[in-house]
mmCIF file of C-alpha atoms and ligand atoms in Angstrom:
data_model
loop_
_atom_site.group_PDB
_atom_site.id
_atom_site.type_symbol
_atom_site.label_atom_id
_atom_site.label_comp_id
_atom_site.label_asym_id
_atom_site.label_seq_id
_atom_site.Cartn_x
_atom_site.Cartn_y
_atom_site.Cartn_z
ATOM 1 C CA MET U 1 23.269 -11.727 -5.805
ATOM 2 C CA LYS U 2 21.623 -12.620 -9.120
ATOM 3 C CA TYR U 3 21.770 -9.113 -10.610
ATOM 4 C CA LYS U 4 24.638 -6.682 -10.006
ATOM 5 C CA ASN U 5 24.142 -4.130 -12.727
ATOM 6 C CA ILE U 6 20.569 -2.869 -12.899
ATOM 7 C CA VAL U 7 18.886 -0.138 -14.953
ATOM 8 C CA ILE U 8 15.602 1.233 -13.602
ATOM 9 C CA LEU U 9 13.133 3.529 -15.359
ATOM 10 C CA THR U 10 10.543 5.249 -13.183
ATOM 11 C CA GLY U 11 7.392 7.176 -14.083
ATOM 12 C CA ALA U 12 4.632 9.127 -12.384
ATOM 13 C CA GLY U 13 3.297 5.990 -10.639
ATOM 14 C CA ILE U 14 6.237 5.887 -8.232
ATOM 15 C CA SER U 15 5.360 9.352 -6.924
ATOM 16 C CA ALA U 16 1.567 8.878 -6.926
ATOM 17 C CA GLU U 17 1.442 7.661 -3.321
ATOM 18 C CA SER U 18 3.434 10.733 -2.273
ATOM 19 C CA GLY U 19 0.539 12.832 -3.582
ATOM 20 C CA ILE U 20 1.805 13.895 -7.000
ATOM 21 C CA ASP U 21 -0.768 13.592 -9.796
ATOM 22 C CA THR U 22 -0.059 11.171 -12.626
ATOM 23 C CA PHE U 23 -0.633 12.311 -16.218
ATOM 24 C CA ARG U 24 -3.060 9.935 -17.880
ATOM 25 C CA ALA U 25 -5.369 8.757 -15.092
ATOM 26 C CA GLU U 26 -8.931 10.083 -14.917
ATOM 27 C CA GLY U 27 -8.559 13.597 -13.505
ATOM 28 C CA GLY U 28 -4.804 13.407 -14.234
ATOM 29 C CA LEU U 29 -2.687 16.396 -15.240
ATOM 30 C CA TRP U 30 -3.314 16.195 -18.984
ATOM 31 C CA GLU U 31 -7.060 16.172 -18.456
ATOM 32 C CA ASN U 32 -6.970 19.550 -16.690
ATOM 33 C CA TYR U 33 -4.214 21.132 -18.778
ATOM 34 C CA PRO U 34 -4.118 20.178 -22.475
ATOM 35 C CA VAL U 35 -0.660 18.861 -23.160
ATOM 36 C CA GLU U 36 -0.226 20.907 -26.348
ATOM 37 C CA GLN U 37 -0.805 24.123 -24.380
ATOM 38 C CA VAL U 38 1.591 23.525 -21.489
ATOM 39 C CA ALA U 39 4.145 20.959 -22.652
ATOM 40 C CA THR U 40 5.163 21.858 -26.190
ATOM 41 C CA PRO U 41 7.460 24.580 -27.604
ATOM 42 C CA GLU U 42 4.474 25.812 -29.649
ATOM 43 C CA GLY U 43 2.309 26.147 -26.530
ATOM 44 C CA TYR U 44 5.063 28.111 -24.827
ATOM 45 C CA ALA U 45 5.461 30.452 -27.783
ATOM 46 C CA LYS U 46 1.698 31.074 -27.775
ATOM 47 C CA ASP U 47 1.128 31.591 -24.046
ATOM 48 C CA PRO U 48 4.294 31.628 -21.909
ATOM 49 C CA ASP U 49 2.398 32.912 -18.845
ATOM 50 C CA LEU U 50 0.138 29.852 -18.818
ATOM 51 C CA VAL U 51 3.157 27.542 -19.083
ATOM 52 C CA HIS U 52 4.989 29.293 -16.216
ATOM 53 C CA HIS U 53 1.775 29.114 -14.163
ATOM 54 C CA PHE U 54 1.424 25.363 -14.835
ATOM 55 C CA TYR U 55 4.994 24.631 -13.723
ATOM 56 C CA ASN U 56 4.756 27.063 -10.783
ATOM 57 C CA LEU U 57 1.868 24.963 -9.455
ATOM 58 C CA ARG U 58 3.886 21.769 -9.932
ATOM 59 C CA ARG U 59 6.984 23.295 -8.279
ATOM 60 C CA ALA U 60 4.967 24.633 -5.329
ATOM 61 C CA ALA U 61 3.381 21.183 -4.872
ATOM 62 C CA LEU U 62 6.857 19.689 -4.358
ATOM 63 C CA LYS U 63 7.052 21.551 -1.051
ATOM 64 C CA THR U 64 3.985 19.696 0.243
ATOM 65 C CA VAL U 65 5.060 16.117 -0.538
ATOM 66 C CA THR U 66 7.646 13.671 0.753
ATOM 67 C CA PRO U 67 9.291 10.555 -0.715
ATOM 68 C CA ASN U 68 7.475 7.261 -0.127
ATOM 69 C CA PRO U 69 8.899 3.787 0.660
ATOM 70 C CA ALA U 70 9.421 3.083 -3.080
ATOM 71 C CA HIS U 71 11.790 6.055 -3.514
ATOM 72 C CA GLU U 72 13.594 5.098 -0.299
ATOM 73 C CA ALA U 73 13.934 1.458 -1.352
ATOM 74 C CA LEU U 74 15.654 2.476 -4.606
ATOM 75 C CA ALA U 75 18.148 4.587 -2.638
ATOM 76 C CA HIS U 76 18.805 1.533 -0.455
ATOM 77 C CA LEU U 77 19.278 -0.569 -3.597
ATOM 78 C CA GLU U 78 21.818 1.902 -4.993
ATOM 79 C CA THR U 79 23.897 1.710 -1.793
ATOM 80 C CA GLY U 80 23.604 -2.088 -1.633
ATOM 81 C CA LEU U 81 24.649 -2.636 -5.250
ATOM 82 C CA VAL U 82 27.603 -0.238 -4.985
ATOM 83 C CA LYS U 83 28.784 -1.970 -1.787
ATOM 84 C CA SER U 84 28.818 -5.309 -3.589
ATOM 85 C CA GLY U 85 30.718 -3.943 -6.588
ATOM 86 C CA GLY U 86 27.633 -3.499 -8.777
ATOM 87 C CA CYS U 87 25.820 -0.446 -10.012
ATOM 88 C CA LEU U 88 22.361 1.078 -10.380
ATOM 89 C CA THR U 89 21.439 3.404 -13.223
ATOM 90 C CA LEU U 90 18.270 5.187 -12.109
ATOM 91 C CA ILE U 91 16.443 6.955 -14.924
ATOM 92 C CA THR U 92 13.278 8.895 -14.204
ATOM 93 C CA GLN U 93 10.722 10.524 -16.469
ATOM 94 C CA ASN U 94 9.505 12.432 -13.426
ATOM 95 C CA VAL U 95 10.250 16.108 -13.031
ATOM 96 C CA ASP U 96 9.884 15.954 -9.227
ATOM 97 C CA ASP U 97 12.911 15.596 -6.937
ATOM 98 C CA LEU U 98 11.577 12.768 -4.758
ATOM 99 C CA HIS U 99 14.280 10.267 -5.748
ATOM 100 C CA GLU U 100 16.960 12.689 -4.569
ATOM 101 C CA ARG U 101 15.048 13.474 -1.380
ATOM 102 C CA GLY U 102 14.555 9.729 -0.855
ATOM 103 C CA GLY U 103 18.348 9.347 -0.774
ATOM 104 C CA SER U 104 19.298 8.391 -4.357
ATOM 105 C CA LYS U 105 22.643 9.934 -5.263
ATOM 106 C CA ASP U 106 22.724 9.579 -9.026
ATOM 107 C CA VAL U 107 19.427 10.197 -10.849
ATOM 108 C CA ILE U 108 19.074 10.716 -14.594
ATOM 109 C CA HIS U 109 16.181 13.123 -15.220
ATOM 110 C CA MET U 110 15.498 12.351 -18.869
ATOM 111 C CA HIS U 111 12.533 14.798 -19.004
ATOM 112 C CA GLY U 112 14.291 17.507 -16.939
ATOM 113 C CA ILE U 113 13.429 18.677 -13.428
ATOM 114 C CA LEU U 114 11.129 21.328 -11.959
ATOM 115 C CA THR U 115 13.835 22.795 -9.752
ATOM 116 C CA SER U 116 16.008 23.831 -12.683
ATOM 117 C CA MET U 117 15.616 26.719 -15.133
ATOM 118 C CA LEU U 118 17.155 27.014 -18.571
ATOM 119 C CA CYS U 119 18.070 30.081 -20.613
ATOM 120 C CA ALA U 120 17.173 29.450 -24.247
ATOM 121 C CA VAL U 121 19.813 31.980 -25.342
ATOM 122 C CA CYS U 122 23.046 31.044 -23.528
ATOM 123 C CA GLU U 123 21.894 27.599 -22.247
ATOM 124 C CA HIS U 124 22.800 28.523 -18.683
ATOM 125 C CA ARG U 125 21.000 26.315 -16.144
ATOM 126 C CA TRP U 126 20.367 27.190 -12.525
ATOM 127 C CA GLU U 127 18.495 25.813 -9.524
ATOM 128 C CA HIS U 128 15.240 27.612 -8.802
ATOM 129 C CA TYR U 129 12.685 26.639 -6.149
ATOM 130 C CA ASP U 130 10.185 29.502 -6.316
ATOM 131 C CA ASP U 131 7.702 30.855 -8.876
ATOM 132 C CA THR U 132 8.970 31.946 -12.281
ATOM 133 C CA GLN U 133 7.639 34.469 -14.802
ATOM 134 C CA ALA U 134 7.964 34.773 -18.548
ATOM 135 C CA ASN U 135 9.871 38.070 -18.308
ATOM 136 C CA MET U 136 12.513 36.959 -15.816
ATOM 137 C CA PRO U 137 16.111 37.708 -16.865
ATOM 138 C CA CYS U 138 18.794 35.039 -17.202
ATOM 139 C CA PRO U 139 21.244 35.397 -14.286
ATOM 140 C CA ALA U 140 24.162 34.696 -16.657
ATOM 141 C CA CYS U 141 23.427 36.685 -19.852
ATOM 142 C CA SER U 142 20.659 38.981 -18.515
ATOM 143 C CA VAL U 143 18.452 38.441 -21.575
ATOM 144 C CA GLN U 144 14.762 38.707 -20.621
ATOM 145 C CA ASN U 145 11.742 36.683 -21.798
ATOM 146 C CA LEU U 146 13.685 33.579 -22.838
ATOM 147 C CA CYS U 147 14.089 31.665 -19.595
ATOM 148 C CA ARG U 148 12.000 28.512 -19.346
ATOM 149 C CA PRO U 149 11.521 25.573 -17.008
ATOM 150 C CA ASP U 150 14.259 22.997 -17.658
ATOM 151 C CA ILE U 151 11.686 20.451 -18.784
ATOM 152 C CA VAL U 152 11.719 18.381 -21.971
ATOM 153 C CA TRP U 153 8.526 19.125 -23.882
ATOM 154 C CA PHE U 154 6.820 17.021 -26.530
ATOM 155 C CA GLY U 155 8.744 17.340 -29.771
ATOM 156 C CA GLU U 156 12.077 17.866 -27.934
ATOM 157 C CA MET U 157 14.906 15.375 -27.431
ATOM 158 C CA PRO U 158 15.043 13.817 -23.942
ATOM 159 C CA TYR U 159 18.257 14.359 -21.995
ATOM 160 C CA HIS U 160 21.134 11.856 -21.512
ATOM 161 C CA MET U 161 20.077 9.406 -24.240
ATOM 162 C CA ARG U 162 23.655 8.220 -24.940
ATOM 163 C CA ARG U 163 24.315 7.441 -21.295
ATOM 164 C CA ILE U 164 20.974 5.607 -21.092
ATOM 165 C CA GLU U 165 21.653 3.470 -24.165
ATOM 166 C CA SER U 166 25.127 2.527 -22.874
ATOM 167 C CA ALA U 167 23.674 1.595 -19.482
ATOM 168 C CA LEU U 168 21.027 -0.622 -21.136
ATOM 169 C CA ALA U 169 23.692 -2.356 -23.179
ATOM 170 C CA ALA U 170 25.809 -3.061 -20.077
ATOM 171 C CA CYS U 171 23.158 -4.075 -17.499
ATOM 172 C CA ASP U 172 21.960 -7.509 -16.308
ATOM 173 C CA LEU U 173 18.374 -6.416 -15.678
ATOM 174 C CA PHE U 174 16.040 -3.633 -16.821
ATOM 175 C CA VAL U 175 13.141 -2.689 -14.536
ATOM 176 C CA SER U 176 10.277 -0.311 -15.305
ATOM 177 C CA ILE U 177 8.314 1.124 -12.365
ATOM 178 C CA GLY U 178 5.056 3.116 -12.436
ATOM 179 C CA THR U 179 4.931 4.193 -16.055
ATOM 180 C CA SER U 180 2.164 3.750 -18.621
ATOM 181 C CA GLY U 181 4.591 3.037 -21.481
ATOM 182 C CA ALA U 182 2.833 5.677 -23.573
ATOM 183 C CA VAL U 183 5.722 8.038 -24.289
ATOM 184 C CA TYR U 184 8.746 7.269 -26.432
ATOM 185 C CA PRO U 185 11.696 6.966 -26.291
ATOM 186 C CA ALA U 186 11.291 5.808 -22.656
ATOM 187 C CA ALA U 187 8.545 3.350 -23.675
ATOM 188 C CA GLY U 188 11.051 1.705 -26.021
ATOM 189 C CA PHE U 189 13.742 0.978 -23.407
ATOM 190 C CA VAL U 190 12.250 -2.450 -22.738
ATOM 191 C CA GLN U 191 12.567 -3.404 -26.403
ATOM 192 C CA MET U 192 16.094 -2.050 -26.440
ATOM 193 C CA ALA U 193 16.953 -4.122 -23.344
ATOM 194 C CA ARG U 194 15.404 -7.233 -24.922
ATOM 195 C CA GLY U 195 17.472 -6.548 -28.037
ATOM 196 C CA PHE U 196 20.577 -6.670 -25.831
ATOM 197 C CA ASN U 197 19.325 -9.977 -24.298
ATOM 198 C CA LYS U 198 18.751 -8.495 -20.857
ATOM 199 C CA ALA U 199 16.261 -9.678 -18.267
ATOM 200 C CA THR U 200 13.226 -7.375 -17.961
ATOM 201 C CA LEU U 201 10.718 -6.744 -15.177
ATOM 202 C CA GLU U 202 7.757 -4.395 -14.863
ATOM 203 C CA LEU U 203 6.332 -3.195 -11.528
ATOM 204 C CA ASN U 204 3.094 -1.243 -12.019
ATOM 205 C CA LEU U 205 -0.311 -0.742 -10.470
ATOM 206 C CA GLU U 206 -2.016 -2.206 -13.547
ATOM 207 C CA SER U 207 -1.056 -3.582 -16.949
ATOM 208 C CA SER U 208 0.583 -0.903 -19.087
ATOM 209 C CA GLN U 209 0.696 -0.395 -22.846
ATOM 210 C CA GLY U 210 4.085 -2.149 -22.891
ATOM 211 C CA SER U 211 3.428 -4.928 -20.351
ATOM 212 C CA HIS U 212 3.631 -7.684 -22.963
ATOM 213 C CA TYR U 213 7.254 -6.782 -23.769
ATOM 214 C CA PHE U 214 8.447 -7.657 -20.245
ATOM 215 C CA GLN U 215 9.506 -11.164 -19.193
ATOM 216 C CA GLU U 216 7.964 -10.650 -15.756
ATOM 217 C CA ASN U 217 5.188 -8.337 -14.536
ATOM 218 C CA ARG U 218 4.167 -7.653 -10.970
ATOM 219 C CA LEU U 219 1.022 -5.659 -10.250
ATOM 220 C CA GLY U 220 0.429 -3.511 -7.157
ATOM 221 C CA PRO U 221 1.225 -0.177 -5.539
ATOM 222 C CA ALA U 222 4.854 0.889 -5.825
ATOM 223 C CA SER U 223 5.164 1.616 -2.098
ATOM 224 C CA SER U 224 4.887 -2.100 -1.317
ATOM 225 C CA LEU U 225 6.038 -3.775 -4.569
ATOM 226 C CA VAL U 226 9.333 -1.893 -4.806
ATOM 227 C CA PRO U 227 10.620 -2.459 -1.233
ATOM 228 C CA GLN U 228 9.670 -6.166 -1.536
ATOM 229 C CA TRP U 229 11.548 -6.539 -4.804
ATOM 230 C CA VAL U 230 14.600 -4.623 -3.491
ATOM 231 C CA ASP U 231 14.762 -6.978 -0.505
ATOM 232 C CA GLU U 232 14.789 -9.932 -2.922
ATOM 233 C CA VAL U 233 17.612 -8.424 -4.990
ATOM 234 C CA LEU U 234 19.802 -7.595 -1.985
ATOM 235 C CA LYS U 235 19.187 -10.934 -0.219
HETATM 236 P P1 OAD K 1 1.297 8.177 -16.720
HETATM 237 O O1 OAD K 1 0.331 9.043 -15.988
HETATM 238 O O2 OAD K 1 1.135 8.022 -18.180
HETATM 239 O O3 OAD K 1 1.277 6.701 -16.111
HETATM 240 C C1 OAD K 1 1.400 6.447 -14.739
HETATM 241 C C2 OAD K 1 1.442 4.948 -14.531
HETATM 242 O O4 OAD K 1 1.643 4.718 -13.142
HETATM 243 C C3 OAD K 1 0.164 4.208 -14.920
HETATM 244 O O5 OAD K 1 0.493 3.039 -15.672
HETATM 245 C C4 OAD K 1 -0.462 3.831 -13.576
HETATM 246 O O6 OAD K 1 -1.157 2.581 -13.634
HETATM 247 C C5 OAD K 1 0.769 3.692 -12.704
HETATM 248 N N1 OAD K 1 0.500 3.932 -11.273
HETATM 249 C C6 OAD K 1 -0.372 4.815 -10.727
HETATM 250 N N2 OAD K 1 -0.298 4.758 -9.395
HETATM 251 C C7 OAD K 1 0.642 3.828 -9.088
HETATM 252 C C8 OAD K 1 1.168 3.302 -7.869
HETATM 253 N N3 OAD K 1 0.748 3.721 -6.679
HETATM 254 N N4 OAD K 1 2.133 2.347 -7.926
HETATM 255 C C9 OAD K 1 2.585 1.905 -9.139
HETATM 256 N N5 OAD K 1 2.116 2.357 -10.306
HETATM 257 C C10 OAD K 1 1.163 3.303 -10.290
HETATM 258 O O7 OAD K 1 2.755 8.711 -16.345
HETATM 259 P P2 OAD K 1 4.169 8.371 -17.057
HETATM 260 O O8 OAD K 1 4.167 7.006 -17.618
HETATM 261 O O9 OAD K 1 5.213 8.717 -16.076
HETATM 262 O O10 OAD K 1 6.242 13.599 -20.098
HETATM 263 O O11 OAD K 1 4.172 9.422 -18.221
HETATM 264 C C11 OAD K 1 5.313 9.490 -19.054
HETATM 265 C C12 OAD K 1 5.505 10.890 -19.541
HETATM 266 O O12 OAD K 1 4.300 11.340 -20.140
HETATM 267 C C13 OAD K 1 5.761 11.929 -18.458
HETATM 268 O O13 OAD K 1 7.098 12.007 -18.077
HETATM 269 C C14 OAD K 1 5.297 13.202 -19.091
HETATM 270 C C15 OAD K 1 3.993 12.661 -19.656
HETATM 271 O O14 OAD K 1 3.418 13.313 -20.708
HETATM 272 C C16 OAD K 1 6.479 14.902 -20.357
HETATM 273 O O15 OAD K 1 5.929 15.813 -19.753
HETATM 274 C C17 OAD K 1 7.479 15.124 -21.451
#
């Protein structure tokens, strides 16, 4: 096996064929809901009901979709690498749970996840699969009006950055799948990996803003590109 320790970053493109909207495509999420209104602390302070509504729609949509062959292939890769003494660090910018439902055991949700809520007062987190409202009380401290989706908004620090940086420093290969490379710090992982002299590969439907940073680029839909590439790695 050429690569035993692999770091993968996924974005909305890996879930597109499962039926989840991407952000920046024509008709994508940010076209219908201005990002500053639904994905910033300022937007939440101004209109919390709109923000809860936006994430309620996203959470409800999770119940209508299933993982596709790309999610399943990455779960297969995780098992295969572990069996051979290697390791996969799977980082996703996605707030859906399709990697977990596709069988991946260890997923780093750097932008949070729709199925978790966060109390801004006591920082208690809990799993929540149904609709939420601005006035809901925290199950731990009972304070009302300060529970929010456990999602990283623009202007906030993504989760698990130390673990991600250590994984990039220790890997043999960094792979980016289905992301436009428009949002930092995730968009900068390829440069970080190059700085550590790691091999880099991009799998995306089309060229992304960061394509030129990668040593190799493969274009096509994730549902076929990813299983093909996983087969090559595990051969
Ligand atoms: P984008 O919507 O910016 O980009 C999706 C990428 O997936 C594009 O480059 C598409 O070409 C590609 N794509 C679409 N369909 C695909 C398919 N079937 N197979 C492979 N690739 C496909 O979404 P992200 O890059 O994930 O952040 O966006 C990054 C972050 O920006 C999100 O996590 C979100 C957003 O604003 C927050 O909400 C904090």
